[in-house]
Amino acid sequence: AQRVTQPEKLLSVFKGAPVELKCNYSYSGSPELFWYVQYSRQRLQLLLRHISRESIKGFTADLNKGETSFHLKKPFAQEEDSAMYYCALSGPNQAGTALIFGKGTTLSVSS
Amino acid sequence: DAMVIQNPRYQVTQFGKPVTLSCSQTLNHNVMYWYQQKSSQAPKLLFHYYDKDFNNEADTPDNFQSRRPNTSFCFLDIRSPGLGDAAMYLCATSVNSGGDTQYFGPGTRLTVL
């Protein structure tokens, strides 16, 4: 079965501390993995996707097929990073394939 | 700005009274999605349209229907809302498949009295 697991409901860190939001997936094949973010009072939006292999707002995520993980990392957290983060997967790039979301992790960064 | 718009932002209905939620997009994307998100849960896909082709998720209740009269608009109809249907309903679009970036609307929060 296709599934995305985010084991932490809430992650609280201090400003400047490293952050790692965990994501594990179950998928028979080669999925595409994403991180979506929802800041307070804003709509859900894409943060990054594994095929881009880019860093957005200082965040990176590496797809580890052996461990079926796609953890989101940032070396130094900022207060403006506080938000809800969703890991999501999609099947191969076929017409109409939809996203499967994890339950989300709330990141709280305090000074 | 090109975007995804949902109306209304808040909808209150009575138990069993049909309700329609609206989504429009100016992105000219082929795919439009409807997700249901209950409190502290992940968004759950109800169905999506690839152009005019309707794709229903296997576990979406029959109580939920959708219409896409043209590229820009997509509607979610709840024929007989129950208390368990109270949730945030998110509309999203993508150029083609879910492998593309999805662009979300702000959501409609549905309350069922």
PDB file of C-alpha atoms in Angstrom, chain B:
ATOM      1  CA  ASP B   1      -1.640  36.938 -10.190  1.00  0.00           C
ATOM      2  CA  ALA B   2      -2.590  33.552 -11.537  1.00  0.00           C
ATOM      3  CA  MET B   3      -4.045  31.541  -8.737  1.00  0.00           C
ATOM      4  CA  VAL B   4      -6.558  29.113  -7.309  1.00  0.00           C
ATOM      5  CA  ILE B   5      -9.634  30.658  -5.753  1.00  0.00           C
ATOM      6  CA  GLN B   6     -12.160  28.978  -3.509  1.00  0.00           C
ATOM      7  CA  ASN B   7     -15.564  30.286  -2.560  1.00  0.00           C
ATOM      8  CA  PRO B   8     -16.881  30.626  -0.015  1.00  0.00           C
ATOM      9  CA  ARG B   9     -14.061  30.558   2.527  1.00  0.00           C
ATOM     10  CA  TYR B  10     -16.498  29.511   5.241  1.00  0.00           C
ATOM     11  CA  GLN B  11     -19.699  27.581   4.682  1.00  0.00           C
ATOM     12  CA  VAL B  12     -22.268  26.613   7.257  1.00  0.00           C
ATOM     13  CA  THR B  13     -24.971  24.149   6.345  1.00  0.00           C
ATOM     14  CA  GLN B  14     -27.540  22.068   8.121  1.00  0.00           C
ATOM     15  CA  PHE B  15     -27.463  18.328   8.482  1.00  0.00           C
ATOM     16  CA  GLY B  16     -28.786  16.843   5.252  1.00  0.00           C
ATOM     17  CA  LYS B  17     -28.983  20.126   3.350  1.00  0.00           C
ATOM     18  CA  PRO B  18     -27.108  19.998   0.026  1.00  0.00           C
ATOM     19  CA  VAL B  19     -24.147  22.288  -0.318  1.00  0.00           C
ATOM     20  CA  THR B  20     -21.842  23.245  -3.198  1.00  0.00           C
ATOM     21  CA  LEU B  21     -18.271  24.459  -2.874  1.00  0.00           C
ATOM     22  CA  SER B  22     -16.614  26.293  -5.719  1.00  0.00           C
ATOM     23  CA  CYS B  23     -13.079  26.380  -7.063  1.00  0.00           C
ATOM     24  CA  SER B  24     -11.715  28.406  -9.943  1.00  0.00           C
ATOM     25  CA  GLN B  25      -8.252  28.736 -11.423  1.00  0.00           C
ATOM     26  CA  THR B  26      -6.510  31.177 -13.701  1.00  0.00           C
ATOM     27  CA  LEU B  27      -3.509  28.889 -14.241  1.00  0.00           C
ATOM     28  CA  ASN B  28      -5.076  26.998 -17.151  1.00  0.00           C
ATOM     29  CA  HIS B  29      -3.976  23.711 -15.597  1.00  0.00           C
ATOM     30  CA  ASN B  30      -5.303  20.420 -16.862  1.00  0.00           C
ATOM     31  CA  VAL B  31      -5.836  18.774 -13.499  1.00  0.00           C
ATOM     32  CA  MET B  32      -8.052  19.921 -10.663  1.00  0.00           C
ATOM     33  CA  TYR B  33      -8.238  18.095  -7.317  1.00  0.00           C
ATOM     34  CA  TRP B  34     -10.507  18.135  -4.304  1.00  0.00           C
ATOM     35  CA  TYR B  35      -9.075  17.172  -0.929  1.00  0.00           C
ATOM     36  CA  GLN B  36     -10.805  16.815   2.415  1.00  0.00           C
ATOM     37  CA  GLN B  37      -8.792  17.738   5.470  1.00  0.00           C
ATOM     38  CA  LYS B  38     -10.149  17.055   8.921  1.00  0.00           C
ATOM     39  CA  SER B  39      -8.626  18.520  12.040  1.00  0.00           C
ATOM     40  CA  SER B  40      -5.059  17.324  12.674  1.00  0.00           C
ATOM     41  CA  GLN B  41      -5.197  14.985   9.687  1.00  0.00           C
ATOM     42  CA  ALA B  42      -3.527  14.868   6.308  1.00  0.00           C
ATOM     43  CA  PRO B  43      -5.349  16.152   3.246  1.00  0.00           C
ATOM     44  CA  LYS B  44      -7.211  13.219   1.738  1.00  0.00           C
ATOM     45  CA  LEU B  45      -7.931  13.134  -1.961  1.00  0.00           C
ATOM     46  CA  LEU B  46     -11.606  12.807  -2.821  1.00  0.00           C
ATOM     47  CA  PHE B  47     -11.375  12.946  -6.618  1.00  0.00           C
ATOM     48  CA  HIS B  48      -9.727  14.761  -9.447  1.00  0.00           C
ATOM     49  CA  TYR B  49     -10.334  15.755 -13.031  1.00  0.00           C
ATOM     50  CA  TYR B  50      -7.754  15.409 -15.742  1.00  0.00           C
ATOM     51  CA  ASP B  51      -9.317  17.773 -18.220  1.00  0.00           C
ATOM     52  CA  LYS B  52     -12.840  16.343 -18.493  1.00  0.00           C
ATOM     53  CA  ASP B  53     -11.937  12.882 -17.257  1.00  0.00           C
ATOM     54  CA  PHE B  54     -13.262  12.299 -13.757  1.00  0.00           C
ATOM     55  CA  ASN B  55     -11.263  10.105 -11.377  1.00  0.00           C
ATOM     56  CA  ASN B  56     -12.950   9.080  -8.160  1.00  0.00           C
ATOM     57  CA  GLU B  57     -10.999   7.661  -5.246  1.00  0.00           C
ATOM     58  CA  ALA B  58     -12.261   4.227  -4.249  1.00  0.00           C
ATOM     59  CA  ASP B  59     -13.153   5.244  -0.705  1.00  0.00           C
ATOM     60  CA  THR B  60     -14.860   8.551  -1.515  1.00  0.00           C
ATOM     61  CA  PRO B  61     -18.476   8.320  -0.323  1.00  0.00           C
ATOM     62  CA  ASP B  62     -21.235   8.574  -2.915  1.00  0.00           C
ATOM     63  CA  ASN B  63     -22.475  11.583  -1.003  1.00  0.00           C
ATOM     64  CA  PHE B  64     -19.668  13.562  -2.639  1.00  0.00           C
ATOM     65  CA  GLN B  65     -19.972  14.526  -6.286  1.00  0.00           C
ATOM     66  CA  SER B  66     -18.038  16.851  -8.517  1.00  0.00           C
ATOM     67  CA  ARG B  67     -18.539  18.829 -11.690  1.00  0.00           C
ATOM     68  CA  ARG B  68     -16.094  20.524 -13.988  1.00  0.00           C
ATOM     69  CA  PRO B  69     -18.044  22.515 -16.570  1.00  0.00           C
ATOM     70  CA  ASN B  70     -14.931  24.056 -18.092  1.00  0.00           C
ATOM     71  CA  THR B  71     -11.164  24.301 -17.575  1.00  0.00           C
ATOM     72  CA  SER B  72     -11.421  27.085 -15.038  1.00  0.00           C
ATOM     73  CA  PHE B  73     -14.111  25.869 -12.673  1.00  0.00           C
ATOM     74  CA  CYS B  74     -14.653  22.803 -10.541  1.00  0.00           C
ATOM     75  CA  PHE B  75     -17.426  22.238  -8.010  1.00  0.00           C
ATOM     76  CA  LEU B  76     -17.766  19.921  -5.047  1.00  0.00           C
ATOM     77  CA  ASP B  77     -21.337  18.914  -4.261  1.00  0.00           C
ATOM     78  CA  ILE B  78     -22.212  17.281  -0.969  1.00  0.00           C
ATOM     79  CA  ARG B  79     -25.673  15.880  -1.423  1.00  0.00           C
ATOM     80  CA  SER B  80     -26.609  15.207   2.190  1.00  0.00           C
ATOM     81  CA  PRO B  81     -23.965  16.536   4.563  1.00  0.00           C
ATOM     82  CA  GLY B  82     -23.490  14.685   7.797  1.00  0.00           C
ATOM     83  CA  LEU B  83     -21.733  15.860  10.934  1.00  0.00           C
ATOM     84  CA  GLY B  84     -18.722  13.812   9.888  1.00  0.00           C
ATOM     85  CA  ASP B  85     -18.347  15.865   6.720  1.00  0.00           C
ATOM     86  CA  ALA B  86     -17.342  18.959   8.632  1.00  0.00           C
ATOM     87  CA  ALA B  87     -13.828  19.684   7.434  1.00  0.00           C
ATOM     88  CA  MET B  88     -11.608  21.945   5.399  1.00  0.00           C
ATOM     89  CA  TYR B  89     -12.005  21.305   1.681  1.00  0.00           C
ATOM     90  CA  LEU B  90      -8.987  22.096  -0.436  1.00  0.00           C
ATOM     91  CA  CYS B  91      -8.932  22.562  -4.161  1.00  0.00           C
ATOM     92  CA  ALA B  92      -5.677  22.190  -6.036  1.00  0.00           C
ATOM     93  CA  THR B  93      -4.466  22.239  -9.613  1.00  0.00           C
ATOM     94  CA  SER B  94      -1.489  20.927 -11.523  1.00  0.00           C
ATOM     95  CA  VAL B  95      -0.349  21.125 -15.106  1.00  0.00           C
ATOM     96  CA  ASN B  96      -0.619  17.398 -15.629  1.00  0.00           C
ATOM     97  CA  SER B  97       0.008  14.640 -13.120  1.00  0.00           C
ATOM     98  CA  GLY B  98       0.529  14.636  -9.391  1.00  0.00           C
ATOM     99  CA  GLY B  99       4.216  14.548 -10.196  1.00  0.00           C
ATOM    100  CA  ASP B 100       3.853  18.206 -11.078  1.00  0.00           C
ATOM    101  CA  THR B 101       3.676  20.906  -8.464  1.00  0.00           C
ATOM    102  CA  GLN B 102       0.200  21.252  -7.059  1.00  0.00           C
ATOM    103  CA  TYR B 103      -1.151  24.733  -6.441  1.00  0.00           C
ATOM    104  CA  PHE B 104      -3.634  24.966  -3.626  1.00  0.00           C
ATOM    105  CA  GLY B 105      -6.508  27.263  -2.935  1.00  0.00           C
ATOM    106  CA  PRO B 106      -7.050  28.727   0.532  1.00  0.00           C
ATOM    107  CA  GLY B 107      -9.699  26.153   1.345  1.00  0.00           C
ATOM    108  CA  THR B 108     -13.345  26.254   2.377  1.00  0.00           C
ATOM    109  CA  ARG B 109     -14.131  25.384   5.958  1.00  0.00           C
ATOM    110  CA  LEU B 110     -17.430  23.547   6.114  1.00  0.00           C
ATOM    111  CA  THR B 111     -19.465  23.454   9.296  1.00  0.00           C
ATOM    112  CA  VAL B 112     -22.453  21.136   9.559  1.00  0.00           C
ATOM    113  CA  LEU B 113     -25.050  21.972  12.194  1.00  0.00           C
TER     114      LEU B 113
END
